[in-house]
PDB file of C-alpha atoms in Angstrom:
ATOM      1  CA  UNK Z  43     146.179 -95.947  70.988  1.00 89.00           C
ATOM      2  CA  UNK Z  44     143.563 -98.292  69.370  1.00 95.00           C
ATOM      3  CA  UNK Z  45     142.168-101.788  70.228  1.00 97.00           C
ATOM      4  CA  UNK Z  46     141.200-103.668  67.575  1.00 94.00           C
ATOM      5  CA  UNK Z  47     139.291-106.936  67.871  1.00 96.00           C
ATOM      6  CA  UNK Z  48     140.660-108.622  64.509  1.00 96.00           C
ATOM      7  CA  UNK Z  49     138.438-111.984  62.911  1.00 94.00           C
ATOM      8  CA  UNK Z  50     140.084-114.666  61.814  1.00 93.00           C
ATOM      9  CA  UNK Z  51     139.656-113.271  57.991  1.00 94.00           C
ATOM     10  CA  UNK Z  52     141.361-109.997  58.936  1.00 95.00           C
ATOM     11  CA  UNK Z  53     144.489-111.986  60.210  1.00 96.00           C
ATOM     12  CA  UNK Z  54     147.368-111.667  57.829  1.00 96.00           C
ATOM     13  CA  UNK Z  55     150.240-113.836  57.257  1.00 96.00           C
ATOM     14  CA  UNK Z  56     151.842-110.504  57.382  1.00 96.00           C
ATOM     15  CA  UNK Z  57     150.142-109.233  60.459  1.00 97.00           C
ATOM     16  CA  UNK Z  58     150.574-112.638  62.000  1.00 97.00           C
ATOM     17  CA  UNK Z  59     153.836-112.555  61.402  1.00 97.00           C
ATOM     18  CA  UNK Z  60     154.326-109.018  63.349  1.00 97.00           C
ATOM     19  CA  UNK Z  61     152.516-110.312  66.057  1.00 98.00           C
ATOM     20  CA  UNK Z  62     155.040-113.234  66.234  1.00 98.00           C
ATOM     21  CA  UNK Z  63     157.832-110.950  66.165  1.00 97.00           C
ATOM     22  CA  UNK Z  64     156.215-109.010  69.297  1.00 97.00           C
ATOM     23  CA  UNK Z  65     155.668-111.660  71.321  1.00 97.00           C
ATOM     24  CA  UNK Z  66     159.086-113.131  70.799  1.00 97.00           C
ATOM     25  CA  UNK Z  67     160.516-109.699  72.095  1.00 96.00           C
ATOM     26  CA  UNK Z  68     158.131-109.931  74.904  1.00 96.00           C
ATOM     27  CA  UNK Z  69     158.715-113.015  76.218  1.00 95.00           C
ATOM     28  CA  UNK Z  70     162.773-112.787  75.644  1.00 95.00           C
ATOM     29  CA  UNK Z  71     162.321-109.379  78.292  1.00 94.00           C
ATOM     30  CA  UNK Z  72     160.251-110.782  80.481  1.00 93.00           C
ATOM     31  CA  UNK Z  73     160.156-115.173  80.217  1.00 94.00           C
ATOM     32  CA  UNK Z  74     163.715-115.090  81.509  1.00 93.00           C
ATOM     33  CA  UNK Z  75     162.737-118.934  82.962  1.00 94.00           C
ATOM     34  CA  UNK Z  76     162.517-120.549  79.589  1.00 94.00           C
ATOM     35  CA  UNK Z  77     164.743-122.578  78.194  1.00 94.00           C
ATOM     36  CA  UNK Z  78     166.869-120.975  75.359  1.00 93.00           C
ATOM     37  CA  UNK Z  79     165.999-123.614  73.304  1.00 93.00           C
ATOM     38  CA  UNK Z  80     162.265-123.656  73.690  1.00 93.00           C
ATOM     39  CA  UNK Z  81     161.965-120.625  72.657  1.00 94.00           C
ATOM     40  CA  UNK Z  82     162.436-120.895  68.907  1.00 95.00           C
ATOM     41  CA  UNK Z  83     159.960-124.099  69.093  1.00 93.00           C
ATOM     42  CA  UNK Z  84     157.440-121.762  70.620  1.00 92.00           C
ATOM     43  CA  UNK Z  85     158.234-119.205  68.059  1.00 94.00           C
ATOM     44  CA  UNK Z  86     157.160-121.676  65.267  1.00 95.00           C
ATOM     45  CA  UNK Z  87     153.712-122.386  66.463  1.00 94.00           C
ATOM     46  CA  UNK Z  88     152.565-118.415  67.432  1.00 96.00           C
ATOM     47  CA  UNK Z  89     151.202-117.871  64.067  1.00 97.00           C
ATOM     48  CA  UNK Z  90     148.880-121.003  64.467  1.00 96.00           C
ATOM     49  CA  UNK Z  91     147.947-119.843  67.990  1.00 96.00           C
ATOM     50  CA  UNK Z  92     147.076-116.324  66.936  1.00 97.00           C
ATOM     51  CA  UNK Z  93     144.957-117.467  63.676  1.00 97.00           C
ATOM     52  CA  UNK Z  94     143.339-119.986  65.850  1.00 96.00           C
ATOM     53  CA  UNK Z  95     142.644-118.039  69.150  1.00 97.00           C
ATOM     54  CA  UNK Z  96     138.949-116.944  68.999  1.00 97.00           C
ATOM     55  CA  UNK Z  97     139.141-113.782  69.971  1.00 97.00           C
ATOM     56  CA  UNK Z  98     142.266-111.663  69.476  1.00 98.00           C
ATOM     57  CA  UNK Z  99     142.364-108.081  69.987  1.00 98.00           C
ATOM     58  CA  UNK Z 100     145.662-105.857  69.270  1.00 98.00           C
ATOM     59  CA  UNK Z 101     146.643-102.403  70.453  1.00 97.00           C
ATOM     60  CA  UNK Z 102     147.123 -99.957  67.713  1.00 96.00           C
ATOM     61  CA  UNK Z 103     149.902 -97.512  67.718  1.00 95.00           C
ATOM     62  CA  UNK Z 104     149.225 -95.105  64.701  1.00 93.00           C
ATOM     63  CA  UNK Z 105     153.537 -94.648  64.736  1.00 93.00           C
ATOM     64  CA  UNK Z 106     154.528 -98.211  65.968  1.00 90.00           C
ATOM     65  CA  UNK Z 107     151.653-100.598  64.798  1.00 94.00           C
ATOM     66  CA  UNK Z 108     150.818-103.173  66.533  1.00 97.00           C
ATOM     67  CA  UNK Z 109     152.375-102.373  69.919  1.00 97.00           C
ATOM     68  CA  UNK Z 110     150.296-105.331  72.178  1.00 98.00           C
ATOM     69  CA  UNK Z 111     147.950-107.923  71.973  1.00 98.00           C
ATOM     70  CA  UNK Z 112     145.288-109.450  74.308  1.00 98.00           C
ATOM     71  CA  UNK Z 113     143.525-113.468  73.363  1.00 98.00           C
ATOM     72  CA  UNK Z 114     140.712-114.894  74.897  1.00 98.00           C
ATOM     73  CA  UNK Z 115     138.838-117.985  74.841  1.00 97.00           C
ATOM     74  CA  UNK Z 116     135.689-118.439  76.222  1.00 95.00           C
ATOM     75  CA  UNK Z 117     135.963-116.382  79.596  1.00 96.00           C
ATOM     76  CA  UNK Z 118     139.643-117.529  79.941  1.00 97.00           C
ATOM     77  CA  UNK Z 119     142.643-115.106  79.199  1.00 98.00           C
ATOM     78  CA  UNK Z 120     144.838-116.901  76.586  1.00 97.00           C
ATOM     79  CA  UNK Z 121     147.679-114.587  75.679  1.00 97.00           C
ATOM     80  CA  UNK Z 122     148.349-110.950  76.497  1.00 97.00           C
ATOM     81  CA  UNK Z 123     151.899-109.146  75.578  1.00 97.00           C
ATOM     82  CA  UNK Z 124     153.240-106.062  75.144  1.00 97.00           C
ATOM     83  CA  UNK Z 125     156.479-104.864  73.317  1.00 97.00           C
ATOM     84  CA  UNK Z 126     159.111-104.471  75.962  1.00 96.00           C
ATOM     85  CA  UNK Z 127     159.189-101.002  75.408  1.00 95.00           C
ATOM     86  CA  UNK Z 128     155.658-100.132  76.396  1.00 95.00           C
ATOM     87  CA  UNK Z 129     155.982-102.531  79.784  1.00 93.00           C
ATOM     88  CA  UNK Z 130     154.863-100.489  82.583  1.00 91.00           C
ATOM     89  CA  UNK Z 131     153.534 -97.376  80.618  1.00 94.00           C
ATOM     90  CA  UNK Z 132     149.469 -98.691  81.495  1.00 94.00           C
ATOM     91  CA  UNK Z 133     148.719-100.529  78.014  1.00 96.00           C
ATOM     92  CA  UNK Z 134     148.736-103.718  79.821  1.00 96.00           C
ATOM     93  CA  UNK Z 135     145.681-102.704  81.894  1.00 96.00           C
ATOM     94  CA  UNK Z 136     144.191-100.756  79.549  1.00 97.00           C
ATOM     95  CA  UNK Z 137     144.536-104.188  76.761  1.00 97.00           C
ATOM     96  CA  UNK Z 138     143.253-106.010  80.445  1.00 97.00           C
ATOM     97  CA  UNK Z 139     140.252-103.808  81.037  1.00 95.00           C
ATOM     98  CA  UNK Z 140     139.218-103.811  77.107  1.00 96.00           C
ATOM     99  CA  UNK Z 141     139.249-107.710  77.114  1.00 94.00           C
ATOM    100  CA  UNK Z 142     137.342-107.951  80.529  1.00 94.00           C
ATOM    101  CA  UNK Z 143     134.528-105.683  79.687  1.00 93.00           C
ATOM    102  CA  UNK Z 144     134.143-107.054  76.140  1.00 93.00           C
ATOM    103  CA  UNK Z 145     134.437-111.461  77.818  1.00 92.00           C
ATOM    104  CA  UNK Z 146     134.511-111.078  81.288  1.00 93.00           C
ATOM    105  CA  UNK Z 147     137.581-113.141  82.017  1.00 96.00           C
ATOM    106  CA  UNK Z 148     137.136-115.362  84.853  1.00 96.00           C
ATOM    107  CA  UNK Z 149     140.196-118.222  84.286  1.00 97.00           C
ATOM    108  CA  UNK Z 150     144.097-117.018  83.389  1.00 98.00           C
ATOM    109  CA  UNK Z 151     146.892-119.446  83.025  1.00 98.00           C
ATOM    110  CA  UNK Z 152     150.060-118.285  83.925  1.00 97.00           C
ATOM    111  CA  UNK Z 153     153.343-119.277  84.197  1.00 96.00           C
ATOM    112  CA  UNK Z 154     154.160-119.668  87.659  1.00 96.00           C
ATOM    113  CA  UNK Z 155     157.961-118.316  86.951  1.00 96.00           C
ATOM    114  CA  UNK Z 156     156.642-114.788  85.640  1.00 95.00           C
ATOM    115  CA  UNK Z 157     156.264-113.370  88.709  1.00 95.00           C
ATOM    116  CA  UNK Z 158     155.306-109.944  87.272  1.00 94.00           C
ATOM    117  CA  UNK Z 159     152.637-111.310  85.334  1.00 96.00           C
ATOM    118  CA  UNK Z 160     151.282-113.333  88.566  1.00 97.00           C
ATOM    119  CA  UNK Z 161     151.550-110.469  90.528  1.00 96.00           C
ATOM    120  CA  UNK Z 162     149.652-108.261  87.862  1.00 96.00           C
ATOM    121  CA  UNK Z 163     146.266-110.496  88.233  1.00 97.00           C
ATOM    122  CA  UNK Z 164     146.709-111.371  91.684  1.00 96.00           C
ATOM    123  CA  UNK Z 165     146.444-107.500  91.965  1.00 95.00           C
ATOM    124  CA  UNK Z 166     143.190-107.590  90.265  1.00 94.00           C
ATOM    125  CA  UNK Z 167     141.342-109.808  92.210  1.00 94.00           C
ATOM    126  CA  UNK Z 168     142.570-113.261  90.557  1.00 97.00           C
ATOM    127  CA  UNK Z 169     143.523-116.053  93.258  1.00 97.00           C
ATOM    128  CA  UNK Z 170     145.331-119.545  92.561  1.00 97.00           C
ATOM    129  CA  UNK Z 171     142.741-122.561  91.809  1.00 95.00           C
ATOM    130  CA  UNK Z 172     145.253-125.048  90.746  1.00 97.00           C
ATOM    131  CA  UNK Z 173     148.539-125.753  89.783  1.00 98.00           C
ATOM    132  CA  UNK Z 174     150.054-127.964  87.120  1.00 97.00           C
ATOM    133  CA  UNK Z 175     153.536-128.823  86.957  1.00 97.00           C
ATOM    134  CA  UNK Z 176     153.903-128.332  82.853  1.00 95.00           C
ATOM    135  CA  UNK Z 177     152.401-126.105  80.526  1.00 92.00           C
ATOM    136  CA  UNK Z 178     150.247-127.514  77.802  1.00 88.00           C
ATOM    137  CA  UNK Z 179     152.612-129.095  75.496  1.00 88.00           C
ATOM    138  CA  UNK Z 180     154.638-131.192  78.598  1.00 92.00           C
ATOM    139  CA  UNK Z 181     157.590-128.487  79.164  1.00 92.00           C
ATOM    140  CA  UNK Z 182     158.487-128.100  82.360  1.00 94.00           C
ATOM    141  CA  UNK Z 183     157.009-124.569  83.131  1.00 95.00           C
ATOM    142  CA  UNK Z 184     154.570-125.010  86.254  1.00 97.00           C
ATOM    143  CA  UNK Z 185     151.313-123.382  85.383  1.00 97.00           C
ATOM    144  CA  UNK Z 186     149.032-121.338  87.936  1.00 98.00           C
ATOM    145  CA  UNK Z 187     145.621-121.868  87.098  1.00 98.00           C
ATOM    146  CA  UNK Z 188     143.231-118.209  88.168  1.00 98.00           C
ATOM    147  CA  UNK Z 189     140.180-117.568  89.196  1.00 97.00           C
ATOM    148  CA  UNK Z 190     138.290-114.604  89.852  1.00 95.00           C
ATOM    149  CA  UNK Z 191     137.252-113.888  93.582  1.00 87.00           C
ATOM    150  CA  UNK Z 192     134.171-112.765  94.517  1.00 72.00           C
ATOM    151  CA  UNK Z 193     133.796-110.651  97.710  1.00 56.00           C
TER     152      UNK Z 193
END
């Protein structure tokens, strides 16, 4: 397995397009809250998101390709998903750790519906700052806002 931090220049309409194609699978095993109808919508703008994201870093599978991916803004966790079949297997914290040490991530959205996810940071010293009751484009997906604790 490789992580590789991608610039904007190395991001492919093709590679893109895989990406897109892995998060869809992601979030239809694990998003099971969304609306079947949103999800195509959503579909339609992860190209845009993953060109624009400033930092975007993908797991490498040299059989599978592209098997994960981890964005970051900032110091704030944007996206991270795996393909279904690697859920539970350790890529997500490895993908976790290899953002953290390279941004320190202090701020993750998340869903408040994907319990997994939640309980995944909340596991790793995140707590609940804030909650809003829609994600960032008005859909009716509650959003927990993260922070990293400091003992």
């Amino acid at each position: 397995m490789e992580f590789c931090t991608l610039s904007p220049q190395e991001r492919t309409p093709a590679l893109l397009n895989r990406l897109t194609a892995l998060w869809e699978r992601s979030i239809r095993a694990t998003h099971h809250f969304l609306a079947p109808e949103d999800i195509p919508l959503i579909v339609a703008q992860m190209p845009q998101i993953l060109q624009e994201i400033p930092s975007l870093t993908v797991a490498w599978d040299a059989q599978d390709g592209p098997v994960g991916f981890l964005g970051v803004a900032g110091h704030t966790l944007e996206l991270l998903y795996l393909s279904p079949d690697r859920l539970g297997q350790g890529l997500g914290s490895a993908l976790f750790h290899h953002g953290m040490a390279q941004h320190y991530i202090s701020q993750i959205p998340v869903h408040e519906d994907n319990i997994k996810a939640l309980d995944f940071y909340l596991r790793r010293s995140y707590r609940v700052h804030h909650r809003t009751p829609t994600d960032r484009q008005g859909r009716p997906y509650p959003i927990l806002h993260l922070t990293l604790s400091c003992y």
